[in-house]
């Protein structure tokens, strides 16, 4: 058999190759083109307001925005990775026009320039999505997820611990003041006036004034000792002054710094129960995706987003672990953003509280928010719970419940409860006429006396209105769509985009980073929608062409048959 010579395609690295323009090498529906089109559609004045002018010419803010957004779409959350891609990645080189800002410049733009620009930029791009018909903003699916902060797991500060140690320190300060008063004349009345009357705590400013008084007394006595001629008397005076010196040293080196430290902790905590020393704005929360599956607490933020058709319309960042307290600030921020308000806001049972129901009743849009008992009430097993007041017979005329043993549970009094955040709720208390001798008492109540029912009329009325809307065909359809809309976005961000932990610290910086993540998700989503619509269009065109060929073929066969039969 004859041997054949191997042949290869031409391969020359030193030859000039056309095209020189990178854009010809990038596919039409590539996400880099989507980033370029959306950023170029923004007004330059939006970016000019951030720059003062003067000095060395800066990199163009649109270019910097493009490389940041495209970097986040490619899972490059580090500025070093983005700077490296500027010399290695073809679409990135095209977006930057072959400019190569270093990682420090990119980081300064992200953390400083985008700080006043992020909300405006996000709103402008969301308006663009609405204008181009990707969303209309009529439905707003709200939900939150916890994102782990860029903080050490073991630098926690707990509010209860600070309170405990601060109370012990206050007792120690009170003892020190009593010792000081034996040798120094203190204005106790002024100290009591400057002390917090409600908490009965001495502040660091008051303690600093006491320390100055002790210092002046020590200087005065030191001068008196110097003027004393008798050595024995001088030695006795020095010996008598030692306790006061010791108190002053403890006051300035230990007590006062600790008191300032506790005051700083209280200021950072605010209404929270914890914070991290490495990121004071982060709160310790219980994360679902803990690798040990043991419910470990980690510093994090609560990221609230509103979506439609899996596009993120708006977002906010909160230090609160629960979704309940995030609804009102999120809605207020939405109204201030300039975005069109939705027709219907849909959220899960985590937002169903009396304070939220009352606040949302005054809004211009409808809400679909079930209570935490909505699912249970829909089950058949709930109707079989004989001892639940919802299943008891109620006489509206006499305002009386009838328990399973047919005994009256009558109205007794009104009561009020205030939650830890200051919200007061009014309850009506009903009490059974007599539980003595009732065979159902062990199953009905654990109380020693008669069974009581606490009924919240405001909450129950607002909850019933929400449940009525949720049971309607339109409400049921909308609420079922919530799971596939907003939950899918969190899955995409955490799994597909790989964003599970923050890279910046501080609430303002976290707001910027999560805004970039949200924009990256929207850009990837838009690129996918455009690609699928084009594929569908090509498929339809191909089907139409095949149908035309089939129709023509049938016509040709019939014509041939007609001609042959005519000749015969």
Coordinates of C-alpha atoms in Angstrom, one line a residue:
X1 CA 0.0 0.0 0.0
X2 CA 1.3 3.4 -0.9
X3 CA 2.2 5.8 2.0
X4 CA 0.4 9.2 1.8
X5 CA 2.1 12.4 3.0
X6 CA 0.4 14.2 5.9
X7 CA -1.0 17.6 5.1
X8 CA -1.8 20.5 7.5
X9 CA -3.7 23.8 7.4
X10 CA -1.6 26.9 7.1
X11 CA -0.4 28.1 10.6
X12 CA 1.8 31.3 10.8
X13 CA 1.8 33.4 13.9
X14 CA 3.8 36.3 12.5
X15 CA 1.5 37.1 9.6
X16 CA -1.0 40.0 9.8
X17 CA -4.6 38.6 9.9
X18 CA -7.8 40.5 9.1
X19 CA -10.2 41.6 10.4
X20 CA -8.4 44.0 12.8
X21 CA -11.7 45.0 14.5
X22 CA -12.5 42.7 17.4
X23 CA -16.3 43.2 17.0
X24 CA -16.3 41.0 13.9
X25 CA -15.1 38.1 16.1
X26 CA -17.8 38.4 18.7
X27 CA -21.2 36.6 18.1
X28 CA -24.2 38.8 17.4
X29 CA -26.1 37.7 20.6
X30 CA -23.1 37.6 22.9
X31 CA -23.6 39.1 26.4
X32 CA -20.8 41.6 25.7
X33 CA -22.9 43.2 23.0
X34 CA -25.9 43.4 25.4
X35 CA -23.7 45.1 28.0
X36 CA -22.3 47.5 25.3
X37 CA -25.8 48.4 23.9
X38 CA -27.4 49.0 27.3
X39 CA -24.6 51.1 28.7
X40 CA -24.3 53.1 25.5
X41 CA -28.0 53.9 25.6
X42 CA -27.5 55.8 28.9
X43 CA -27.0 59.6 28.9
X44 CA -23.4 60.8 29.5
X45 CA -24.6 63.4 31.9
X46 CA -25.5 60.6 34.3
X47 CA -21.8 59.8 34.7
X48 CA -20.5 63.4 34.4
X49 CA -22.1 64.4 37.7
X50 CA -19.8 62.1 39.6
X51 CA -16.5 63.7 38.3
X52 CA -15.3 67.1 39.5
X53 CA -13.0 67.6 36.5
X54 CA -9.4 68.8 36.4
X55 CA -6.2 66.8 36.7
X56 CA -5.2 63.9 34.5
X57 CA -7.9 62.7 32.1
X58 CA -9.8 59.8 33.7
X59 CA -10.8 56.6 32.1
X60 CA -14.3 56.9 30.5
X61 CA -16.9 56.0 33.1
X62 CA -19.0 54.1 30.5
X63 CA -16.0 52.0 29.7
X64 CA -15.4 51.3 33.3
X65 CA -19.0 50.4 33.8
X66 CA -19.0 48.0 30.9
X67 CA -15.9 46.1 32.1
X68 CA -17.3 45.8 35.6
X69 CA -20.7 44.6 34.4
X70 CA -19.3 42.2 31.9
X71 CA -16.8 40.9 34.6
X72 CA -19.7 40.1 36.9
X73 CA -21.6 38.3 34.2
X74 CA -18.5 36.1 33.8
X75 CA -18.2 35.4 37.6
X76 CA -15.1 37.7 37.9
X77 CA -15.9 39.4 41.2
X78 CA -12.3 40.3 41.9
X79 CA -10.8 43.5 40.5
X80 CA -7.6 41.6 39.9
X81 CA -9.4 39.1 37.8
X82 CA -11.1 41.8 35.8
X83 CA -7.8 43.6 35.2
X84 CA -6.2 40.3 34.0
X85 CA -9.1 39.7 31.6
X86 CA -8.4 43.1 29.9
X87 CA -5.2 41.6 28.4
X88 CA -6.4 38.1 27.8
X89 CA -10.2 38.0 27.1
X90 CA -11.3 39.1 23.6
X91 CA -14.8 40.5 24.5
X92 CA -13.3 42.4 27.5
X93 CA -10.6 43.9 25.3
X94 CA -13.3 45.0 22.8
X95 CA -15.4 46.6 25.6
X96 CA -12.3 48.4 27.0
X97 CA -11.1 49.4 23.5
X98 CA -7.7 47.8 24.4
X99 CA -7.3 50.1 27.4
X100 CA -5.9 48.5 30.5
X101 CA -6.8 50.1 33.8
X102 CA -5.1 48.4 36.7
X103 CA -7.0 46.6 39.5
X104 CA -6.7 49.6 41.9
X105 CA -8.3 51.9 39.4
X106 CA -11.1 49.5 38.8
X107 CA -11.6 49.0 42.6
X108 CA -11.7 52.8 43.2
X109 CA -14.3 53.2 40.5
X110 CA -16.4 50.4 42.0
X111 CA -16.2 51.6 45.6
X112 CA -16.0 55.4 45.2
X113 CA -17.5 56.5 41.8
X114 CA -20.4 54.0 41.8
X115 CA -21.4 54.9 45.4
X116 CA -23.6 57.9 44.4
X117 CA -24.3 56.5 41.0
X118 CA -25.5 53.0 41.7
X119 CA -29.2 53.7 42.4
X120 CA -29.5 56.0 39.4
X121 CA -27.7 53.5 37.1
X122 CA -29.9 50.6 38.2
X123 CA -33.1 52.7 37.8
X124 CA -32.0 53.8 34.3
X125 CA -31.3 50.3 33.1
X126 CA -34.6 49.0 34.6
X127 CA -36.5 51.8 32.7
X128 CA -34.7 50.6 29.6
X129 CA -36.0 47.0 30.1
X130 CA -39.5 48.4 30.5
X131 CA -39.2 50.6 27.5
X132 CA -38.0 47.7 25.3
X133 CA -40.8 45.5 26.4
X134 CA -38.9 42.8 28.4
X135 CA -41.1 43.7 31.5
X136 CA -44.0 46.0 32.2
X137 CA -43.7 46.3 36.0
X138 CA -47.3 45.3 36.7
X139 CA -46.5 42.3 38.9
X140 CA -43.8 42.6 41.6
X141 CA -42.6 39.4 43.2
X142 CA -40.8 40.2 46.4
X143 CA -38.6 37.9 48.4
X144 CA -35.3 38.0 50.3
X145 CA -32.2 35.8 50.7
X146 CA -29.3 35.9 53.1
X147 CA -25.8 36.6 51.7
X148 CA -22.8 35.8 53.8
X149 CA -20.7 38.9 54.6
X150 CA -17.0 39.3 54.0
X151 CA -16.3 39.1 57.8
X152 CA -14.7 36.8 60.2
X153 CA -17.0 34.2 61.7
X154 CA -15.6 34.5 65.2
X155 CA -15.5 38.4 65.6
X156 CA -19.1 38.5 66.9
X157 CA -20.4 41.0 69.4
X158 CA -23.7 40.1 71.1
X159 CA -26.0 42.7 72.6
X160 CA -26.9 40.7 75.7
X161 CA -23.2 40.2 76.5
X162 CA -22.5 43.9 76.1
X163 CA -25.4 44.7 78.4
X164 CA -24.2 42.3 81.1
X165 CA -20.6 43.5 81.2
X166 CA -21.7 47.1 81.0
X167 CA -24.0 46.7 84.0
X168 CA -21.1 45.2 86.0
X169 CA -18.9 48.1 85.0
X170 CA -21.6 50.6 86.2
X171 CA -21.6 48.9 89.6
X172 CA -17.8 49.2 89.7
X173 CA -18.0 52.9 88.7
X174 CA -20.5 53.6 91.5
X175 CA -18.1 52.0 94.0
X176 CA -15.2 54.1 92.6
X177 CA -17.2 57.3 92.9
X178 CA -17.9 56.5 96.6
X179 CA -14.1 56.0 97.2
X180 CA -13.3 59.2 95.3
X181 CA -15.8 61.2 97.3
X182 CA -13.9 60.4 100.5
X183 CA -10.9 62.4 99.3
X184 CA -12.2 64.6 96.5
X185 CA -15.2 66.9 96.6
X186 CA -17.4 65.9 93.7
X187 CA -20.6 67.7 92.5
X188 CA -22.9 64.7 93.0
X189 CA -26.0 66.6 92.0
X190 CA -24.5 67.6 88.6
X191 CA -23.4 64.0 88.0
X192 CA -26.9 62.8 88.7
X193 CA -28.3 65.4 86.3
X194 CA -26.0 64.4 83.5
X195 CA -26.6 60.7 84.1
X196 CA -29.2 59.0 82.0
X197 CA -32.3 59.1 84.2
X198 CA -34.1 56.2 82.6
X199 CA -31.2 53.8 82.3
X200 CA -29.3 55.2 85.4
X201 CA -26.0 54.9 83.6
X202 CA -23.0 57.1 83.9
X203 CA -21.7 58.2 80.5
X204 CA -18.1 58.3 79.4
X205 CA -18.3 62.2 79.3
X206 CA -19.4 62.3 83.0
X207 CA -16.7 59.9 83.9
X208 CA -14.1 61.9 82.0
X209 CA -15.1 65.0 84.0
X210 CA -14.6 63.0 87.2
X211 CA -11.2 61.9 86.1
X212 CA -10.2 65.5 85.4
X213 CA -11.4 66.5 88.9
X214 CA -9.3 63.7 90.4
X215 CA -6.3 64.7 88.3
X216 CA -6.5 68.3 89.5
X217 CA -6.8 67.1 93.1
X218 CA -3.6 65.0 92.7
X219 CA -1.7 68.0 91.2
X220 CA -2.8 70.2 94.1
X221 CA -1.8 67.7 96.7
X222 CA 1.6 67.0 95.0
X223 CA 2.3 70.7 95.3
X224 CA 1.4 70.7 99.0
X225 CA 3.7 67.7 99.5
X226 CA 6.6 69.5 97.8
X227 CA 6.1 72.5 100.2
X228 CA 6.2 70.3 103.3
X229 CA 9.6 70.4 105.0
X230 CA 9.2 67.6 107.5
X231 CA 10.2 64.3 105.8
X232 CA 8.0 62.1 108.0
X233 CA 5.0 64.2 107.3
X234 CA 5.8 64.3 103.6
X235 CA 6.1 60.4 103.6
X236 CA 2.8 60.1 105.4
X237 CA 1.1 62.4 102.9
X238 CA 2.4 60.4 100.0
X239 CA 1.3 57.2 101.7
X240 CA -2.2 58.7 102.2
X241 CA -2.4 59.7 98.5
X242 CA -1.6 56.2 97.1
X243 CA -5.3 55.0 97.1
X244 CA -6.4 58.0 95.1
X245 CA -3.5 57.5 92.6
X246 CA -4.5 53.9 92.2
X247 CA -8.2 54.9 91.6
X248 CA -7.1 57.5 89.0
X249 CA -4.8 55.0 87.2
X250 CA -7.6 52.4 87.1
X251 CA -10.1 55.0 86.0
X252 CA -8.0 56.3 83.0
X253 CA -6.4 53.0 81.9
X254 CA -9.2 50.5 82.4
X255 CA -12.7 51.8 83.4
X256 CA -13.0 54.8 81.0
X257 CA -11.7 52.9 77.9
X258 CA -14.1 50.0 78.6
X259 CA -17.0 52.3 79.1
X260 CA -16.3 54.0 75.7
X261 CA -16.0 50.6 74.1
X262 CA -19.4 49.5 75.4
X263 CA -21.0 52.8 74.3
X264 CA -19.5 52.3 70.8
X265 CA -21.0 48.8 70.7
X266 CA -24.4 50.1 71.7
X267 CA -24.2 52.7 69.0
X268 CA -23.3 50.1 66.3
X269 CA -25.9 47.6 67.5
X270 CA -28.9 50.0 67.4
X271 CA -31.9 47.7 67.3
X272 CA -29.9 44.7 66.2
X273 CA -28.8 41.8 68.5
X274 CA -25.3 41.4 67.1
X275 CA -22.7 42.7 64.7
X276 CA -19.2 41.7 63.4
X277 CA -16.1 43.5 64.4
X278 CA -14.6 43.1 60.9
X279 CA -17.9 44.4 59.3
X280 CA -19.9 46.3 61.9
X281 CA -22.9 46.7 59.4
X282 CA -23.3 42.9 59.1
X283 CA -25.6 41.0 61.5
X284 CA -25.1 37.4 62.5
X285 CA -27.8 35.3 60.9
X286 CA -28.6 31.6 60.6
X287 CA -27.7 30.5 57.0
X288 CA -29.5 27.7 55.2
X289 CA -26.5 26.6 53.2
X290 CA -24.2 25.9 56.2
X291 CA -21.7 23.2 55.1
X292 CA -21.9 21.4 58.5
X293 CA -25.7 21.5 58.5
X294 CA -25.6 22.4 62.2
X295 CA -27.3 25.9 62.0
X296 CA -24.1 27.9 62.4
X297 CA -24.5 31.6 62.7
X298 CA -22.6 33.8 60.2
X299 CA -22.4 37.5 59.6
X300 CA -24.5 38.5 56.6
X301 CA -27.0 40.8 55.0
X302 CA -30.6 40.3 53.9
X303 CA -30.9 41.0 50.2
X304 CA -34.5 41.9 49.2
X305 CA -35.4 41.9 45.5
X306 CA -38.5 42.5 43.4
X307 CA -38.7 40.6 40.1
X308 CA -40.9 40.1 37.1
X309 CA -40.3 37.4 34.4
X310 CA -37.1 36.6 36.3
X311 CA -35.7 40.2 35.7
X312 CA -34.7 42.1 38.9
X313 CA -36.7 45.3 39.0
X314 CA -35.4 46.7 42.3
X315 CA -33.4 45.7 45.3
X316 CA -32.5 46.8 48.8
X317 CA -30.0 45.6 51.5
X318 CA -30.9 45.2 55.1
X319 CA -29.2 44.0 58.3
X320 CA -32.4 42.4 59.6
X321 CA -32.4 38.6 59.7
X322 CA -36.2 38.3 59.1
X323 CA -38.2 39.4 56.1
X324 CA -41.0 40.8 58.2
X325 CA -39.1 44.0 59.1
X326 CA -37.8 44.5 55.5
X327 CA -41.0 45.1 53.7
X328 CA -41.8 48.7 54.8
X329 CA -38.3 50.1 54.2
X330 CA -38.1 48.2 50.8
X331 CA -41.4 49.7 49.6
X332 CA -40.4 53.2 50.8
X333 CA -37.1 52.9 48.8
X334 CA -39.1 51.7 45.8
X335 CA -41.3 54.8 45.9
X336 CA -38.3 57.1 46.1
X337 CA -36.4 55.3 43.2
X338 CA -38.6 56.8 40.5
X339 CA -39.6 53.4 39.1
X340 CA -43.2 52.9 38.2
X341 CA -45.1 51.3 41.1
X342 CA -46.6 47.8 40.4
X343 CA -50.3 47.0 40.2
X344 CA -49.8 44.0 42.5
X345 CA -47.1 43.1 45.0
X346 CA -46.8 39.4 45.7
X347 CA -44.8 38.1 48.7
X348 CA -44.6 34.9 50.8
X349 CA -45.9 34.3 54.4
X350 CA -42.7 35.7 55.9
X351 CA -44.0 39.2 55.3
X352 CA -47.5 38.5 56.8
X353 CA -47.6 40.6 60.0
X354 CA -50.2 43.0 61.3
X355 CA -47.8 46.0 61.0
X356 CA -47.2 45.1 57.3
X357 CA -50.9 44.6 56.6
X358 CA -51.8 47.9 58.1
X359 CA -49.1 49.8 56.2
X360 CA -49.9 48.1 52.9
X361 CA -53.6 48.9 53.2
X362 CA -52.8 52.6 52.5
X363 CA -50.7 51.9 49.4
X364 CA -51.9 52.6 45.8
X365 CA -51.1 49.0 44.7
X366 CA -52.7 45.7 45.6
X367 CA -50.9 43.1 47.8
X368 CA -51.0 39.3 47.9
X369 CA -49.4 38.3 51.2
X370 CA -50.6 35.2 53.0
X371 CA -50.3 34.8 56.8
X372 CA -48.1 32.1 58.3
X373 CA -51.2 29.9 58.9
X374 CA -52.6 30.2 55.3
X375 CA -51.2 26.8 54.2
X376 CA -52.4 25.0 57.3
X377 CA -55.9 26.4 57.0
X378 CA -56.1 25.0 53.4
X379 CA -55.4 21.5 54.6
X380 CA -58.2 19.1 55.4
X381 CA -56.5 18.1 58.7
X382 CA -56.9 21.7 60.0
X383 CA -60.7 21.4 59.9
X384 CA -60.3 18.3 62.1
X385 CA -58.6 20.2 64.9
X386 CA -61.5 20.4 67.4
X387 CA -59.7 22.6 69.9
X388 CA -58.5 25.4 67.6
X389 CA -60.7 28.5 68.0
X390 CA -61.0 28.9 64.2
X391 CA -63.1 25.7 64.2
X392 CA -65.4 26.7 67.0
X393 CA -68.9 28.1 66.5
X394 CA -69.1 31.8 67.0
X395 CA -72.2 33.8 67.9
X396 CA -71.7 37.3 66.6
X397 CA -74.8 38.7 68.3
X398 CA -73.6 37.8 71.9
X399 CA -69.9 37.9 71.0
X400 CA -69.5 34.3 72.3
X401 CA -67.6 31.2 71.2
X402 CA -68.9 27.7 71.9
X403 CA -66.2 25.2 72.7
X404 CA -66.4 21.5 71.7
X405 CA -68.0 20.7 75.0
X406 CA -70.7 23.3 74.2
X407 CA -69.6 25.7 77.0
X408 CA -69.6 29.4 76.6
X409 CA -66.3 31.2 75.9
X410 CA -67.3 34.8 76.6
X411 CA -65.5 38.1 76.1
X412 CA -63.8 39.3 79.3
X413 CA -61.5 42.2 78.6
X414 CA -59.1 44.0 76.2
X415 CA -55.4 43.7 76.4
X416 CA -52.4 45.1 74.6
X417 CA -49.1 43.6 73.6
X418 CA -46.0 45.4 72.4
X419 CA -43.3 43.6 70.4
X420 CA -39.6 44.2 70.9
X421 CA -39.6 46.9 68.2
X422 CA -42.3 49.0 69.7
X423 CA -45.4 48.0 67.7
X424 CA -48.5 47.7 69.9
X425 CA -51.3 45.2 69.1
X426 CA -54.8 45.1 70.6
X427 CA -56.4 41.8 71.7
X428 CA -59.8 40.7 72.9
X429 CA -59.6 38.1 75.6
X430 CA -62.3 35.4 75.8
X431 CA -62.6 33.0 78.7
X432 CA -64.5 29.8 79.2
X433 CA -67.3 29.9 81.8
X434 CA -65.9 26.8 83.5
X435 CA -63.4 24.1 82.5
X436 CA -64.0 22.2 85.7
X437 CA -65.0 18.6 85.1
X438 CA -64.6 18.9 81.3
X439 CA -63.3 15.6 79.8
X440 CA -61.5 17.5 77.0
X441 CA -59.5 19.9 79.2
X442 CA -56.2 17.9 78.9
X443 CA -56.4 18.1 75.1
X444 CA -57.8 21.7 75.0
X445 CA -55.5 23.6 77.3
X446 CA -52.5 23.3 79.7
X447 CA -53.6 26.2 81.9
X448 CA -54.7 25.4 85.5
X449 CA -57.7 27.7 85.2
X450 CA -60.2 28.2 82.4
X451 CA -59.3 28.2 78.7
X452 CA -58.6 31.6 77.3
X453 CA -58.7 32.8 73.6
X454 CA -56.7 35.9 72.6
X455 CA -58.3 37.4 69.4
X456 CA -56.7 40.2 67.4
X457 CA -59.6 41.8 65.4
X458 CA -57.4 44.1 63.3
X459 CA -55.0 41.4 62.2
X460 CA -57.8 38.8 61.6
X461 CA -59.8 41.2 59.4
X462 CA -56.8 42.2 57.3
X463 CA -55.6 38.6 57.1
X464 CA -59.1 37.5 55.9
X465 CA -59.0 40.0 53.1
X466 CA -55.6 38.7 51.9
X467 CA -56.8 35.1 52.1
X468 CA -59.9 36.0 50.1
X469 CA -57.8 37.5 47.3
X470 CA -55.4 34.5 47.4
X471 CA -58.3 32.1 46.9
X472 CA -59.6 33.8 43.8
X473 CA -58.5 32.4 40.4
X474 CA -56.4 35.5 39.6
X475 CA -54.7 35.6 43.0
X476 CA -54.0 31.9 43.0
X477 CA -52.4 32.1 39.5
X478 CA -50.2 35.1 40.5
X479 CA -49.1 33.5 43.8
X480 CA -48.2 30.2 42.1
X481 CA -46.0 32.2 39.6
X482 CA -44.1 33.7 42.5
X483 CA -42.2 30.4 43.2
X484 CA -40.9 30.1 39.6
X485 CA -40.1 33.8 39.3
X486 CA -38.2 35.2 42.3
X487 CA -36.9 31.9 43.6
X488 CA -35.4 31.1 40.3
X489 CA -33.5 34.3 40.4
X490 CA -31.8 33.4 43.7
X491 CA -31.0 30.0 42.3
X492 CA -29.4 31.6 39.2
X493 CA -27.4 34.1 41.3
X494 CA -26.1 31.6 43.8
X495 CA -25.6 28.5 41.6
X496 CA -25.1 29.6 38.0
X497 CA -23.4 32.9 38.7
X498 CA -21.6 31.5 41.7
X499 CA -22.2 34.4 44.0
X500 CA -22.6 33.1 47.6
X501 CA -20.4 35.4 49.6
X502 CA -19.7 39.1 49.5
X503 CA -16.3 40.6 48.6
X504 CA -16.8 44.1 50.0
X505 CA -17.4 45.4 53.5
X506 CA -19.9 48.0 54.8
X507 CA -23.5 48.4 53.9
X508 CA -22.8 51.1 51.2
X509 CA -20.2 48.9 49.5
X510 CA -22.4 45.8 49.8
X511 CA -25.2 47.8 48.2
X512 CA -22.9 48.6 45.2
X513 CA -21.8 45.0 44.8
X514 CA -25.3 43.5 45.0
X515 CA -26.4 46.1 42.5
X516 CA -23.7 44.9 40.1
X517 CA -24.8 41.3 40.7
X518 CA -28.4 42.2 40.0
X519 CA -27.4 44.0 36.8
X520 CA -25.2 41.1 35.7
X521 CA -28.2 38.8 36.2
X522 CA -30.4 41.0 34.1
X523 CA -27.9 41.3 31.3
X524 CA -27.4 37.5 31.1
X525 CA -31.2 37.0 31.2
X526 CA -31.7 39.6 28.4
X527 CA -29.0 37.9 26.2
X528 CA -30.7 34.5 26.8
X529 CA -34.1 35.9 25.9
X530 CA -32.7 37.6 22.7
X531 CA -31.0 34.4 21.6
X532 CA -34.0 32.2 22.2
X533 CA -36.3 34.6 20.4
X534 CA -33.9 34.6 17.4
X535 CA -33.7 30.8 17.4
X536 CA -37.5 30.6 17.6
X537 CA -37.8 33.1 14.7
X538 CA -35.3 31.0 12.6
X539 CA -37.2 27.9 13.5
X540 CA -40.5 29.4 12.4
X541 CA -39.0 30.6 9.2
X542 CA -37.6 27.2 8.5
X543 CA -41.0 25.6 9.2
X544 CA -42.7 28.1 6.9
X545 CA -40.2 27.3 4.1
X546 CA -40.7 23.6 4.6
X547 CA -44.5 24.1 4.5
X548 CA -44.2 26.1 1.2
X549 CA -42.0 23.4 -0.3
X550 CA -44.6 20.8 0.7
X551 CA -47.4 22.8 -0.7
X552 CA -45.5 23.3 -4.0
X553 CA -44.7 19.6 -4.1
X554 CA -48.3 18.6 -3.7
X555 CA -49.3 21.1 -6.4
X556 CA -46.6 19.8 -8.8
X557 CA -47.7 16.2 -8.3
X558 CA -51.4 17.1 -8.9
X559 CA -50.5 19.1 -12.0
X560 CA -48.5 16.2 -13.5
X561 CA -51.3 13.8 -12.8
X562 CA -53.8 16.2 -14.4
X563 CA -51.6 16.6 -17.5
X564 CA -51.1 12.8 -17.9
X565 CA -54.8 12.1 -17.5
X566 CA -55.6 14.8 -20.1
X567 CA -53.2 13.2 -22.6
X568 CA -54.8 9.8 -22.1

